[in-house]
Short mmCIF file of C-alpha atoms (C1' of nucleotides) in Angstrom, two decimals:
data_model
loop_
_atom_site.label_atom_id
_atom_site.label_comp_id
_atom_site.label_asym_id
_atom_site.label_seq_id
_atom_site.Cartn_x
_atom_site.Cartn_y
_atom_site.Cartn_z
CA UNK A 1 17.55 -40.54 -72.47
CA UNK A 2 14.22 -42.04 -73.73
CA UNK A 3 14.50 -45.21 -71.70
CA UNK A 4 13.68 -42.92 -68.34
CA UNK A 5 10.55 -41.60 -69.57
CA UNK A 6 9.18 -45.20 -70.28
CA UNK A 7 10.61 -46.86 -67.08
CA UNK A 8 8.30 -43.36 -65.59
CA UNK A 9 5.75 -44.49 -67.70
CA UNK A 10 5.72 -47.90 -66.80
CA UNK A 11 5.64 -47.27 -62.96
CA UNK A 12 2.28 -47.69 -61.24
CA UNK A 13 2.60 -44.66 -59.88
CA UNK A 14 2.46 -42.66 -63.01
CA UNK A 15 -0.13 -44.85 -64.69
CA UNK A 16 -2.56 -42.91 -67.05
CA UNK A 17 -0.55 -39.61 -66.81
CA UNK A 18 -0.33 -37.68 -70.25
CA UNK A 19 2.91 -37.39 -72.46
CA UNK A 20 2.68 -33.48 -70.94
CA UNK A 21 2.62 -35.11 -66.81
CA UNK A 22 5.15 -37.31 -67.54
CA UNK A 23 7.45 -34.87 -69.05
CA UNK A 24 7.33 -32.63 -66.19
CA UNK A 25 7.76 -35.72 -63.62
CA UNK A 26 11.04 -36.44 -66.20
CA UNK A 27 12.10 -32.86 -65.18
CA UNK A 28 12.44 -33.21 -61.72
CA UNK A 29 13.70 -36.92 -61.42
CA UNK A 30 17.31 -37.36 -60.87
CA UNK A 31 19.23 -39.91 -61.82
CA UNK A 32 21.54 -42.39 -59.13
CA UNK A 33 23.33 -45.08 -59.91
CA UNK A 34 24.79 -47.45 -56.97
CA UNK A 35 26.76 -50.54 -56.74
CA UNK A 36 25.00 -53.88 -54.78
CA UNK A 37 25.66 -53.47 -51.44
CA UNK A 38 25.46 -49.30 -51.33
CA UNK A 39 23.09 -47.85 -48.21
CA UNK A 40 20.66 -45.43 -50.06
CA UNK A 41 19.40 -44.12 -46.39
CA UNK A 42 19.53 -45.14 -42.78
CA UNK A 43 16.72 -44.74 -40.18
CA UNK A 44 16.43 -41.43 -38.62
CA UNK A 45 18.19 -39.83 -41.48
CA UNK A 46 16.13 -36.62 -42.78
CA UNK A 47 13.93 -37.33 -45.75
CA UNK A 48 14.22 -34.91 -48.86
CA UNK A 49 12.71 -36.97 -51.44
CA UNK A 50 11.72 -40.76 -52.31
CA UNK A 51 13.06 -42.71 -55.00
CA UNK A 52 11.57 -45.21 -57.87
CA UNK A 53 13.77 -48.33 -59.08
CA UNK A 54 14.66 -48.09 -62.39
CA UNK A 55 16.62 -51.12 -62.78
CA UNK A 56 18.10 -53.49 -60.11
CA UNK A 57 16.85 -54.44 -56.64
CA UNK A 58 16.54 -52.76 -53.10
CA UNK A 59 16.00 -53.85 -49.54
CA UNK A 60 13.92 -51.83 -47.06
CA UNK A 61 15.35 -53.07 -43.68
CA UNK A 62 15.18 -52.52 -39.61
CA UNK A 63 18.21 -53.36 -37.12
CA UNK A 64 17.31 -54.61 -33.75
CA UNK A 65 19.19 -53.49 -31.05
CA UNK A 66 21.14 -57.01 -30.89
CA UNK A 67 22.01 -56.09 -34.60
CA UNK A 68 19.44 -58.74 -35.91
CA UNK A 69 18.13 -57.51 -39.27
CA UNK A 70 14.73 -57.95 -40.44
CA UNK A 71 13.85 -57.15 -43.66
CA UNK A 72 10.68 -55.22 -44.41
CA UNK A 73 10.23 -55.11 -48.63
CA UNK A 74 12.66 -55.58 -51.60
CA UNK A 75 11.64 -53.25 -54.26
CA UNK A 76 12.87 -53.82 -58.26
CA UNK A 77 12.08 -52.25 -61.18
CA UNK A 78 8.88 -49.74 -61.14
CA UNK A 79 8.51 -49.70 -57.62
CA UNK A 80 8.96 -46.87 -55.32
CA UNK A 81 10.08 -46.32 -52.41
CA UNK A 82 10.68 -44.12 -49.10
CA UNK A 83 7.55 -41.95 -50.47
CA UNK A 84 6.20 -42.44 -46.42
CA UNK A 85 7.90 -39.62 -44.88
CA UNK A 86 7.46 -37.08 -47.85
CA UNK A 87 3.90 -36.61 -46.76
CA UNK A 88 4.29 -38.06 -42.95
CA UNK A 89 7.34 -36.28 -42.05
CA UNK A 90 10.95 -35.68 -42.48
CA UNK A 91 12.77 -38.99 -41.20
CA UNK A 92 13.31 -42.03 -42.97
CA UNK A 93 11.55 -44.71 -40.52
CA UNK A 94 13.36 -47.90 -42.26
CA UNK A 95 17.22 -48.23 -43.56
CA UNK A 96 17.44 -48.77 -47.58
CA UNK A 97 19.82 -50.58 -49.73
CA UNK A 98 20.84 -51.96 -52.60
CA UNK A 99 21.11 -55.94 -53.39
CA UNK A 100 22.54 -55.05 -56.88
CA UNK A 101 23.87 -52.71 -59.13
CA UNK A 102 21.12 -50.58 -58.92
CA UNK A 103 19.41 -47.41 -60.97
CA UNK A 104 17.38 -45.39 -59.27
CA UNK A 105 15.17 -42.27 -59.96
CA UNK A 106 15.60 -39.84 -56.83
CA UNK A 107 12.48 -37.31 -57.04
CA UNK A 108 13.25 -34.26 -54.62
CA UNK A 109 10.63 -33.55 -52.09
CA UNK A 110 9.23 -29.80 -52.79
CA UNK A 111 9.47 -30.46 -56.38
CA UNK A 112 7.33 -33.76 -56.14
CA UNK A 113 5.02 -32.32 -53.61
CA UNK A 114 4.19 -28.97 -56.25
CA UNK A 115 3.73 -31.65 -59.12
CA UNK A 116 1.24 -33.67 -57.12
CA UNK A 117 -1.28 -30.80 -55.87
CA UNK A 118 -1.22 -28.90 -59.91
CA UNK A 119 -2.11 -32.94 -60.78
CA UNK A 120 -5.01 -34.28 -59.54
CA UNK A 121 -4.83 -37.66 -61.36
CA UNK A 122 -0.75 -38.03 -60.05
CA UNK A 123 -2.26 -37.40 -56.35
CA UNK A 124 -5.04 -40.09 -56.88
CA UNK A 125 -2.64 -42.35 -58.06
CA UNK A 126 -0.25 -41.42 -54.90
CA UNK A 127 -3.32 -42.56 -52.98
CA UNK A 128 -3.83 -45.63 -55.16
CA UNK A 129 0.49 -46.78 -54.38
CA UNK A 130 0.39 -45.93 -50.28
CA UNK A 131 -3.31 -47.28 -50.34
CA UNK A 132 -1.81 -51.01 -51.89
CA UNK A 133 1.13 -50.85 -49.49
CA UNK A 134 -0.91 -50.32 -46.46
CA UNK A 135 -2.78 -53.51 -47.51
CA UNK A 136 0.49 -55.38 -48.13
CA UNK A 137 1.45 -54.51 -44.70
CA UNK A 138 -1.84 -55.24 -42.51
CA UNK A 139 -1.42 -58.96 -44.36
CA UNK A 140 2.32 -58.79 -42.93
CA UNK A 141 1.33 -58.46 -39.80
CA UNK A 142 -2.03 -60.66 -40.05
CA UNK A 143 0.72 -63.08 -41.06
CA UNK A 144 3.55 -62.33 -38.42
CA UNK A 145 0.72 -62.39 -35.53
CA UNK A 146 -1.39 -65.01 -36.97
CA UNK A 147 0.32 -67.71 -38.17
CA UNK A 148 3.87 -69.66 -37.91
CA UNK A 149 6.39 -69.90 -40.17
CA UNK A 150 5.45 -72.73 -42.27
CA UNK A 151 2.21 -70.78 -42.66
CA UNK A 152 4.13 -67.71 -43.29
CA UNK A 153 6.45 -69.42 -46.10
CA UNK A 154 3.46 -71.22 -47.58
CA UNK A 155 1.70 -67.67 -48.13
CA UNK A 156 4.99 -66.33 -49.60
CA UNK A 157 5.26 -69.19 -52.07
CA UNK A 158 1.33 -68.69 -53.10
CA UNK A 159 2.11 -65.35 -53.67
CA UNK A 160 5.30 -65.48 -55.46
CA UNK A 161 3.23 -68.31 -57.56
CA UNK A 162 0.53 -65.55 -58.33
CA UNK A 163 3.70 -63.12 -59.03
CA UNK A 164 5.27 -64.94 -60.99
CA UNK A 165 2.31 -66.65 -62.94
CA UNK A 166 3.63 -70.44 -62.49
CA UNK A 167 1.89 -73.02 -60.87
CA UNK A 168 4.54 -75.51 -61.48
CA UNK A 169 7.30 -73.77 -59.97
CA UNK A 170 8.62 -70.42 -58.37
CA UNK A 171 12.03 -67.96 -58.66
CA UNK A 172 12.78 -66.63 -55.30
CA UNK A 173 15.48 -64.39 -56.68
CA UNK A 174 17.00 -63.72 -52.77
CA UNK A 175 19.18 -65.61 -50.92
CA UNK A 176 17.30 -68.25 -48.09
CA UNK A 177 18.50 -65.95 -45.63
CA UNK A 178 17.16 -63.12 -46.81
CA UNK A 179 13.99 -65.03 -47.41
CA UNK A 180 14.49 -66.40 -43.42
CA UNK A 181 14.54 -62.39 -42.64
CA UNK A 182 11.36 -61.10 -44.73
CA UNK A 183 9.59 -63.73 -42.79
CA UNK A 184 10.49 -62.87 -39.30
CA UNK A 185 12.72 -65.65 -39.02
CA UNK A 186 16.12 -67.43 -38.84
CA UNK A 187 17.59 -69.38 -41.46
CA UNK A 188 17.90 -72.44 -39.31
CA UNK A 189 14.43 -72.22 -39.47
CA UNK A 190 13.75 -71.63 -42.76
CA UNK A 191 15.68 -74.55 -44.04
CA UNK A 192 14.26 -76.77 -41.32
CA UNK A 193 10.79 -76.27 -42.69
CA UNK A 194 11.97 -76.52 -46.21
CA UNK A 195 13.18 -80.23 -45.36
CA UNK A 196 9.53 -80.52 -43.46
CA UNK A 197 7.77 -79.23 -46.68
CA UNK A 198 9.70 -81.59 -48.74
CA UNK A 199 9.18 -84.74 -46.48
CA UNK A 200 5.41 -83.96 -46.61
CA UNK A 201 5.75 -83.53 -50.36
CA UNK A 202 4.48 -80.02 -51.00
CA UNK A 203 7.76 -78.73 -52.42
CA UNK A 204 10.95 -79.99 -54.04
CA UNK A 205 14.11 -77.86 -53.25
CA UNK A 206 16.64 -77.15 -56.19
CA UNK A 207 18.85 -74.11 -55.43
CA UNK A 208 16.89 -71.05 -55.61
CA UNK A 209 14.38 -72.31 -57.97
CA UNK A 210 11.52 -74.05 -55.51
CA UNK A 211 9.34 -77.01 -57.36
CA UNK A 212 5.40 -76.54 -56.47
CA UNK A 213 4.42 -80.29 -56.00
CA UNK A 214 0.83 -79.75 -54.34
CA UNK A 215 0.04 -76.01 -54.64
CA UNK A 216 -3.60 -76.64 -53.51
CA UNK A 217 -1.57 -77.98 -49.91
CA UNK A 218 0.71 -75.00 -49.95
CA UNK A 219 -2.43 -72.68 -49.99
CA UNK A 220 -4.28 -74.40 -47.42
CA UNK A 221 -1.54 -74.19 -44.94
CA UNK A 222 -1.27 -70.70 -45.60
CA UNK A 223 -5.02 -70.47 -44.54
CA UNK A 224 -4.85 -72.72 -42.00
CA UNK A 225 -1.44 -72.53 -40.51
CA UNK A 226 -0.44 -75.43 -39.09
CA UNK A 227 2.13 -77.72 -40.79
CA UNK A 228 1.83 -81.97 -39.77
CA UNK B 1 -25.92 -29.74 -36.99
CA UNK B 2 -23.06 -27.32 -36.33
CA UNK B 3 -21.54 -29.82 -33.96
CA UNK B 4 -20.58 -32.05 -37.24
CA UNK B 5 -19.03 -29.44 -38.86
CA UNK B 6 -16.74 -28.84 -35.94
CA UNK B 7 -15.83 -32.67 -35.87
CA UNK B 8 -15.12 -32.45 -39.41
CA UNK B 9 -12.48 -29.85 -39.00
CA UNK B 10 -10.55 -31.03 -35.96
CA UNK B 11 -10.30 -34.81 -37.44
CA UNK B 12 -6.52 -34.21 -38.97
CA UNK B 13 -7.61 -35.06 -42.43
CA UNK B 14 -9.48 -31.86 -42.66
CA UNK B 15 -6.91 -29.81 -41.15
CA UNK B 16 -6.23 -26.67 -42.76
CA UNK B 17 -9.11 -26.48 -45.25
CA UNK B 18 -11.09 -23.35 -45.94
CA UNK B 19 -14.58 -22.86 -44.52
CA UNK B 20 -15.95 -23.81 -47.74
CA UNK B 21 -14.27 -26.49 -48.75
CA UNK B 22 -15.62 -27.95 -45.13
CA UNK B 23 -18.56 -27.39 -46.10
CA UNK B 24 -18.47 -29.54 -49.65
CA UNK B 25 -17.09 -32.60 -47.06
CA UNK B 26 -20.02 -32.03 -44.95
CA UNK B 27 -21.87 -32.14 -47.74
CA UNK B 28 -21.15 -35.63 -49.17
CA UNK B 29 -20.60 -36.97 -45.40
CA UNK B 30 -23.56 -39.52 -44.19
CA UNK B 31 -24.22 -39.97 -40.12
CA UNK B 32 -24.39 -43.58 -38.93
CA UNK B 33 -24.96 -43.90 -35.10
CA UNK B 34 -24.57 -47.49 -33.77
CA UNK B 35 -24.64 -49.36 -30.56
CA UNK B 36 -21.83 -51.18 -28.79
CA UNK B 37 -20.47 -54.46 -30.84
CA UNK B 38 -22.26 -53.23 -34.10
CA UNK B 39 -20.38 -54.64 -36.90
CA UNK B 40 -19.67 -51.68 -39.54
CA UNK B 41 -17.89 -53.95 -41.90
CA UNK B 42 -16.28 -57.75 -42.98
CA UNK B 43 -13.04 -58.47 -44.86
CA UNK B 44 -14.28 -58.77 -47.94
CA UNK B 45 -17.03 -57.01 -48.21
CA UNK B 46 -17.25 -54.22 -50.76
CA UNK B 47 -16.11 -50.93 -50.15
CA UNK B 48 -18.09 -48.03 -51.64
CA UNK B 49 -16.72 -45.31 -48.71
CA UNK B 50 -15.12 -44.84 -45.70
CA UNK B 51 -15.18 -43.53 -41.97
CA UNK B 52 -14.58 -41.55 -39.95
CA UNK B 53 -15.28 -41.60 -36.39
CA UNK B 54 -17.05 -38.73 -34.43
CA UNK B 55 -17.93 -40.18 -31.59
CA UNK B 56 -16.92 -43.75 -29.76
CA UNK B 57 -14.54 -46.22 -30.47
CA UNK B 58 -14.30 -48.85 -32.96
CA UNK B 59 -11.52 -51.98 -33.69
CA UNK B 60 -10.40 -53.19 -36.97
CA UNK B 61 -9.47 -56.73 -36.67
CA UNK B 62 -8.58 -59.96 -38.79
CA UNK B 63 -9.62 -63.09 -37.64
CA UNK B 64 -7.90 -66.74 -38.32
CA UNK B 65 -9.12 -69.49 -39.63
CA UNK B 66 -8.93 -71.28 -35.85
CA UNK B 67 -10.87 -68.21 -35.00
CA UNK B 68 -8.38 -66.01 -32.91
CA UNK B 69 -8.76 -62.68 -33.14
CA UNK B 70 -5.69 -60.14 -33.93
CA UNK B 71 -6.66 -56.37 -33.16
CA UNK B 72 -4.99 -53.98 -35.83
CA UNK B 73 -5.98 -50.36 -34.55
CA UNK B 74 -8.24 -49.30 -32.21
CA UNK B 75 -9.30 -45.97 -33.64
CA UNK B 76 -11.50 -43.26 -31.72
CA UNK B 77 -12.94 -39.65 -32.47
CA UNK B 78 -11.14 -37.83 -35.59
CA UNK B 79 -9.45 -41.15 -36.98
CA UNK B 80 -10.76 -42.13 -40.43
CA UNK B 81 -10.46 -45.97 -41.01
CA UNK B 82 -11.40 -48.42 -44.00
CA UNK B 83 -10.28 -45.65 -46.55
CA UNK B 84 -7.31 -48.15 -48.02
CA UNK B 85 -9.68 -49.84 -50.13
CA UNK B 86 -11.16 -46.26 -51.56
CA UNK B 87 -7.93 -45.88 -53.62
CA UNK B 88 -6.59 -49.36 -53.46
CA UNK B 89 -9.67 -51.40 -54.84
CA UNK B 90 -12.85 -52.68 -53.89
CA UNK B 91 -12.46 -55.05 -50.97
CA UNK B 92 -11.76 -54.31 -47.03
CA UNK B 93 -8.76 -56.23 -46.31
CA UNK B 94 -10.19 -56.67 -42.42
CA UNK B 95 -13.04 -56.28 -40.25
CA UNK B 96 -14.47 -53.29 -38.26
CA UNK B 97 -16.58 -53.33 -35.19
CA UNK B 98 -17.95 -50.84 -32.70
CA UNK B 99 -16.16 -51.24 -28.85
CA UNK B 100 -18.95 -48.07 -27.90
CA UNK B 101 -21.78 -46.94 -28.86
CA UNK B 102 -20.59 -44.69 -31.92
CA UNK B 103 -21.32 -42.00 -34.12
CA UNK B 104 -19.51 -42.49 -37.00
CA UNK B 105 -19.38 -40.22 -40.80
CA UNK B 106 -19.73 -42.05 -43.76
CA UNK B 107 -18.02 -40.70 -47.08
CA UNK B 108 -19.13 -42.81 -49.94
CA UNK B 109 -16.77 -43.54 -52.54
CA UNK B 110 -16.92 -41.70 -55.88
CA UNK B 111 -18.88 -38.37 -53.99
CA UNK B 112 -14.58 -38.59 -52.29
CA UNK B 113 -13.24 -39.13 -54.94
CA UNK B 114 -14.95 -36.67 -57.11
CA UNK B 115 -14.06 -34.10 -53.95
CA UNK B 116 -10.15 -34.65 -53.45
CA UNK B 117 -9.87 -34.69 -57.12
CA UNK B 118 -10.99 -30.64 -57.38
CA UNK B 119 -9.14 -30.60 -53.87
CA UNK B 120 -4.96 -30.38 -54.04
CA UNK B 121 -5.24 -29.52 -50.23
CA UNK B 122 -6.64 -32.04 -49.57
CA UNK B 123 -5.11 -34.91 -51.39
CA UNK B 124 -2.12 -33.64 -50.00
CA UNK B 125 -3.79 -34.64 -46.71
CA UNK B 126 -4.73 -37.40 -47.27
CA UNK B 127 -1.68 -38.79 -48.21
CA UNK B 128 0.08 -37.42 -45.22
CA UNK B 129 -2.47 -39.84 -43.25
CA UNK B 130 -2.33 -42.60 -45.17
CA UNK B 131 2.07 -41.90 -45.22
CA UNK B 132 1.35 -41.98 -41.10
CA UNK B 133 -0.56 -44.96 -41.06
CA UNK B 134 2.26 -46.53 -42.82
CA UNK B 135 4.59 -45.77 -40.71
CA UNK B 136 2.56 -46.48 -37.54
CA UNK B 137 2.69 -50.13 -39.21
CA UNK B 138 6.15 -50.24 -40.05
CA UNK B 139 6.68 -50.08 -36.24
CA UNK B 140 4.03 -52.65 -35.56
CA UNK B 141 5.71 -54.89 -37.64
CA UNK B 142 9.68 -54.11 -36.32
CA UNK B 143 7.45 -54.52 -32.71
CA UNK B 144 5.94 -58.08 -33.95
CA UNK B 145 9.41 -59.63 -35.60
CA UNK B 146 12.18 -58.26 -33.44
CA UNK B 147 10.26 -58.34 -30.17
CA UNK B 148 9.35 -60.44 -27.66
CA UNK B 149 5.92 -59.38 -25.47
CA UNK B 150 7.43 -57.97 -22.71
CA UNK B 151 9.26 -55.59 -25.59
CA UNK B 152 6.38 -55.02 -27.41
CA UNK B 153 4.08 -54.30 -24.30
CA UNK B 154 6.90 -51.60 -23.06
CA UNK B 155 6.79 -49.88 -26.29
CA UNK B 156 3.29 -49.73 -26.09
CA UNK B 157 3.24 -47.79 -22.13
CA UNK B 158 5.67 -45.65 -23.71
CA UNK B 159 3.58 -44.96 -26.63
CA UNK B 160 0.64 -44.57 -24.24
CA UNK B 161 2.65 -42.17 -21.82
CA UNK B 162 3.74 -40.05 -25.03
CA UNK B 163 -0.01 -40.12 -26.26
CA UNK B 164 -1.30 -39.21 -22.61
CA UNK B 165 1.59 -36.83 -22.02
CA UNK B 166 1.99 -38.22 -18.55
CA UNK B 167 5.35 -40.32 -17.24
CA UNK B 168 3.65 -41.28 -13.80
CA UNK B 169 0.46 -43.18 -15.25
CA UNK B 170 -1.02 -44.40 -18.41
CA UNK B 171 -4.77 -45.17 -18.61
CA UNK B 172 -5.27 -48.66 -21.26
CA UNK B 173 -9.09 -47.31 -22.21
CA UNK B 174 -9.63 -50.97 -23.39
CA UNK B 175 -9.73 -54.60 -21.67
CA UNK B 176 -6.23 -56.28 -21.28
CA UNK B 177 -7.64 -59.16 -23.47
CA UNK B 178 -8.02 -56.57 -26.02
CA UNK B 179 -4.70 -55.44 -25.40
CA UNK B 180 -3.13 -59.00 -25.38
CA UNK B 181 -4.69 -58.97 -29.16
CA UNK B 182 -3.40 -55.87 -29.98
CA UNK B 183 -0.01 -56.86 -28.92
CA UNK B 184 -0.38 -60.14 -31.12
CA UNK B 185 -0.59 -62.48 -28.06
CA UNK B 186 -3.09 -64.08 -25.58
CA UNK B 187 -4.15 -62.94 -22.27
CA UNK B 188 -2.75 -65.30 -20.20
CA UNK B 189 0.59 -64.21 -21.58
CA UNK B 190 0.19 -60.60 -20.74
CA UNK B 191 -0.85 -61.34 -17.61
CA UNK B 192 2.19 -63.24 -16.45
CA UNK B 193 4.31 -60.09 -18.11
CA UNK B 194 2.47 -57.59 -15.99
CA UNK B 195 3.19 -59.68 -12.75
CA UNK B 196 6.90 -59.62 -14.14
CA UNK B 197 7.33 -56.13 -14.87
CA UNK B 198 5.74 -55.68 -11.57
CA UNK B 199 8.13 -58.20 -9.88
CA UNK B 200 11.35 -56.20 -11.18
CA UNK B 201 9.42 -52.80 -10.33
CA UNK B 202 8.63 -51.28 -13.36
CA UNK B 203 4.99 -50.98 -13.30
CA UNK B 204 2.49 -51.55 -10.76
CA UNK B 205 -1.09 -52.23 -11.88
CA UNK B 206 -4.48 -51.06 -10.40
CA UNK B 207 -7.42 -51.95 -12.63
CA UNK B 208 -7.16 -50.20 -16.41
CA UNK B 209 -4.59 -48.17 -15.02
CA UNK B 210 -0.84 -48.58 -15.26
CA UNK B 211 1.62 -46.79 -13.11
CA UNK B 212 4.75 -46.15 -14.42
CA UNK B 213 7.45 -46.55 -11.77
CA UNK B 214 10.37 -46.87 -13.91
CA UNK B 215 9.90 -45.10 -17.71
CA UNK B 216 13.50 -45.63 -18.23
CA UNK B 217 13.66 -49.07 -17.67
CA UNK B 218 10.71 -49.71 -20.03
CA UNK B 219 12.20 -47.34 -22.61
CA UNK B 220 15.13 -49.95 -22.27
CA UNK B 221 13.08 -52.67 -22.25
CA UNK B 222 11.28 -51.48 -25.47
CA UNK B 223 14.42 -50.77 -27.40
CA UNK B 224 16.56 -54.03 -26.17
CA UNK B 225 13.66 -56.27 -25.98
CA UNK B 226 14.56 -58.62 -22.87
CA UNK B 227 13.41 -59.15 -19.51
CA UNK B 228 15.06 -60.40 -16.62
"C1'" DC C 1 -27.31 -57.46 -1.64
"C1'" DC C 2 -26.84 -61.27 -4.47
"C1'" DA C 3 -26.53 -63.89 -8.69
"C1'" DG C 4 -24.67 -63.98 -13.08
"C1'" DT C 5 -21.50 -62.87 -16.42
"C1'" DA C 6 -17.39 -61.27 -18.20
"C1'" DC C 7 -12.74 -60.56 -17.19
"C1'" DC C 8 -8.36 -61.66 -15.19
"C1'" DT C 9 -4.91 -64.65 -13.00
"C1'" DT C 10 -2.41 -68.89 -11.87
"C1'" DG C 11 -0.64 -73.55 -12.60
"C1'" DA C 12 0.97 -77.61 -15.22
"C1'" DC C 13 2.19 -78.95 -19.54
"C1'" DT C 14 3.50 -78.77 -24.64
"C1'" DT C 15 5.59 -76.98 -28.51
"C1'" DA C 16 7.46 -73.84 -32.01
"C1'" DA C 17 11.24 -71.61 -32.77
"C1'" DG C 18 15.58 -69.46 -31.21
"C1'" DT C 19 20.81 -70.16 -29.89
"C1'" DC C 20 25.21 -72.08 -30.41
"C1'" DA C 21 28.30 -74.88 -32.85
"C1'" DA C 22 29.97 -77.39 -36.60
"C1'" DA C 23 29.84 -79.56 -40.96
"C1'" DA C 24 28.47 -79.61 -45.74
"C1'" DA C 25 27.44 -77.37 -50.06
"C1'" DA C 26 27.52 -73.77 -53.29
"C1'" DG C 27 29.69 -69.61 -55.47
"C1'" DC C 28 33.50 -66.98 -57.03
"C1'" DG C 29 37.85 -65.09 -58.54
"C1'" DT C 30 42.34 -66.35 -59.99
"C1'" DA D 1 40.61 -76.92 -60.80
"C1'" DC D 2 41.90 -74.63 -56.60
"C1'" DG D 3 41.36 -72.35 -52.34
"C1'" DC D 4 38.54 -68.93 -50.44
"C1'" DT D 5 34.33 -67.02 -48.80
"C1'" DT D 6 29.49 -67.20 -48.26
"C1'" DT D 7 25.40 -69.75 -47.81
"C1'" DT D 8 22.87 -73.64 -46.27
"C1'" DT D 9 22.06 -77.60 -43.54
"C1'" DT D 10 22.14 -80.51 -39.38
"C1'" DG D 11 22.35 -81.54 -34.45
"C1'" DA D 12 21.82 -80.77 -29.43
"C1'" DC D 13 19.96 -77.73 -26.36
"C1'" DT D 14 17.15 -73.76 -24.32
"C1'" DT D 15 13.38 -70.89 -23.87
"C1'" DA D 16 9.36 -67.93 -24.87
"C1'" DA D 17 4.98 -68.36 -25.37
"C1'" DG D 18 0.84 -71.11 -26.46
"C1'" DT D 19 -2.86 -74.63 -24.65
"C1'" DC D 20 -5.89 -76.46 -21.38
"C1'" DA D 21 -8.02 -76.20 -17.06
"C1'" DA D 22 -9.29 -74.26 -12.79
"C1'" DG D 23 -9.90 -70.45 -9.57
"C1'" DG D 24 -10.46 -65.76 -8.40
"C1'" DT D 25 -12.05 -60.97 -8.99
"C1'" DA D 26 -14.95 -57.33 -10.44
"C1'" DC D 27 -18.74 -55.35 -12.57
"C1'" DT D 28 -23.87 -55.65 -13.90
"C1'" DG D 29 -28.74 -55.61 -13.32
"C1'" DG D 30 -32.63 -57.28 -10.69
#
DNA sequence: CCAGTACCTTGACTTAAGTCAAAAAAGCGT
DNA sequence: ACGCTTTTTTGACTTAAGTCAAGGTACTGG
């Protein structure tokens, strides 16, 4: 199977590794394949090795108590996750699953954690992942505890415009609702401010596809926060 | 200086390393001693090392555009901080400032890098910090978008009566303004929750210190996230 | 001890965003 | 194209928490 060693080679995490590294990273990957909708771990459940997307797309999610979901990351191809409580611990702190037939790369715990310490340059690039997620995160939360939602969305629409290199217009690939939940929000919400975005002409709505009509107004309410 | 040497091995990031391998971190580790308020660094600014503090206290914050401060982490003796950017890229995605006169260790960049690349031990380390980091935010976040204050502000006494190892009192060790930031909300705010949780006999306050008369209840409260 | 500053609390008011309920629109398999 | 489910939108209402403004309390240094 030559196709896993260059979705390995194409994930961050194994950037700059020789033919050599990535064959032994090959040898202890293991190959799962799950159907959309199929729980790859729940909270609390004991951790005994992380996974890398290969193909497809995954949701890292918490349940509130009242069963509310909020949704913390959706991973696709070349990303990993649960990689936290291989070197933190043993449980999984978030739930995972899939939003589509998915492939994923499961890399055993003991077996990863030898690899990284004979491989210097894997462990700095280790660093380099869980170094660019903490940074995601602390702008989560400057956003969550910062700003509103409009502010929020507008941010999430800059980025995906960065993403997804268009200026013009942007993908957003999940559903609104799942969009209303990786912004701490409700979809009432969410499409209440879409409607307010399109009345103040930022934005044009057209399914799931989301027209950019002033992009330079879009990033200054994501600086400045406030919406009318 | 002996005394460094000792703060170098208790601060959890050196934990387990062999006499001489302390000694190489001492060696590439630079003393800064600064007064109360001293700014250490921006968002923005360049990173060419990080922290680590021996001695005081020190917040890393983001600020909005209106100006309103959001606390992060308040980080005291042993806790490294600003070493995301080391392995992520060049920038510090917030600001850090001294709450106490400090004595902090600075490791410059490339003289770290250089170190934890010879180092397995200690890579490994340092991505169990960096993998508890991440998870400490993964709860901030779950606290920020599935809580309301008076949840968040019970998680936090329970946090602080787990970190003190006491169930009758927790001591805050900073301001309740800084606290209302560190929660994501304003002072007035808290305030009104603390006469609450006082009014249904949960806590009773006396200065910075909080008495816990019902750790149940707020281990409720922190899970189910209502009052009243 | 007193003045001055920083911190904390209280009150009246406003507002963003959540809840509940129902209708409309979009997808999907047969 | 049809009926079915899922997603999205809209409306009326409630509420948590922010703003502004004014007191009160406590700690500091002279």
């Amino acid at each position: 199977m030559k196709k896993i060693l260059q979705i390995i080679s194409d994930a961050p995490l194994f950037n700059g590794l020789s033919e050599e590294q990535l064959n032994d990273v090959r040898q202890i990957s293991v190959d799962k394949f799950c159907d959309k909708g199929k729980t790859i771990f729940l909270e609390g459940d004991d951790c005994n090795g992380f996974y890398i997307v290969a193909d497809g797309k995954v949701k890292i999610y918490k349940v509130s108590f009242e069963g509310k979901e909020h949704i913390l990351h959706i991973y696709g191809p070349g990303n990993p996750f649960g990689e936290v409580p291989v070197f933190a611990g043993r449980k999984f702190p978030a739930n995972a699953q899939t939003l589509l037939k998915s492939h994923l790369l499961f890399f055993p715990r003991t077996a990863f954690v030898d690899l990284i310490s004979k491989n210097p340059s894997l462990a700095l690039n280790m660093l380099g992942v869980l170094s660019m997620r903490l940074r995601q995160f602390t702008v989560q939360i400057e956003n969550l505890s910062l700003k509103e939602v409009p502010g929020r969305l507008a941010s999430y629409l800059v980025y995906l415009s960065q993403e997804q290199g268009r200026t013009d217009v942007v993908a957003l690939n999940i559903s609104k609702g799942q969009l209303a939940s990786l912004l701490g929000t409700i979809p009432e919400t969410l499409s209440r401010i879409l409607t307010k975005m399109n009345q103040h002409h930022l934005i044009d709505t057209s399914g799931r596809d989301i027209i950019l009509k002033d992009l330079g107004g879009l990033k200054d309410l994501a600086e400045h926060g406030k919406l009318q």
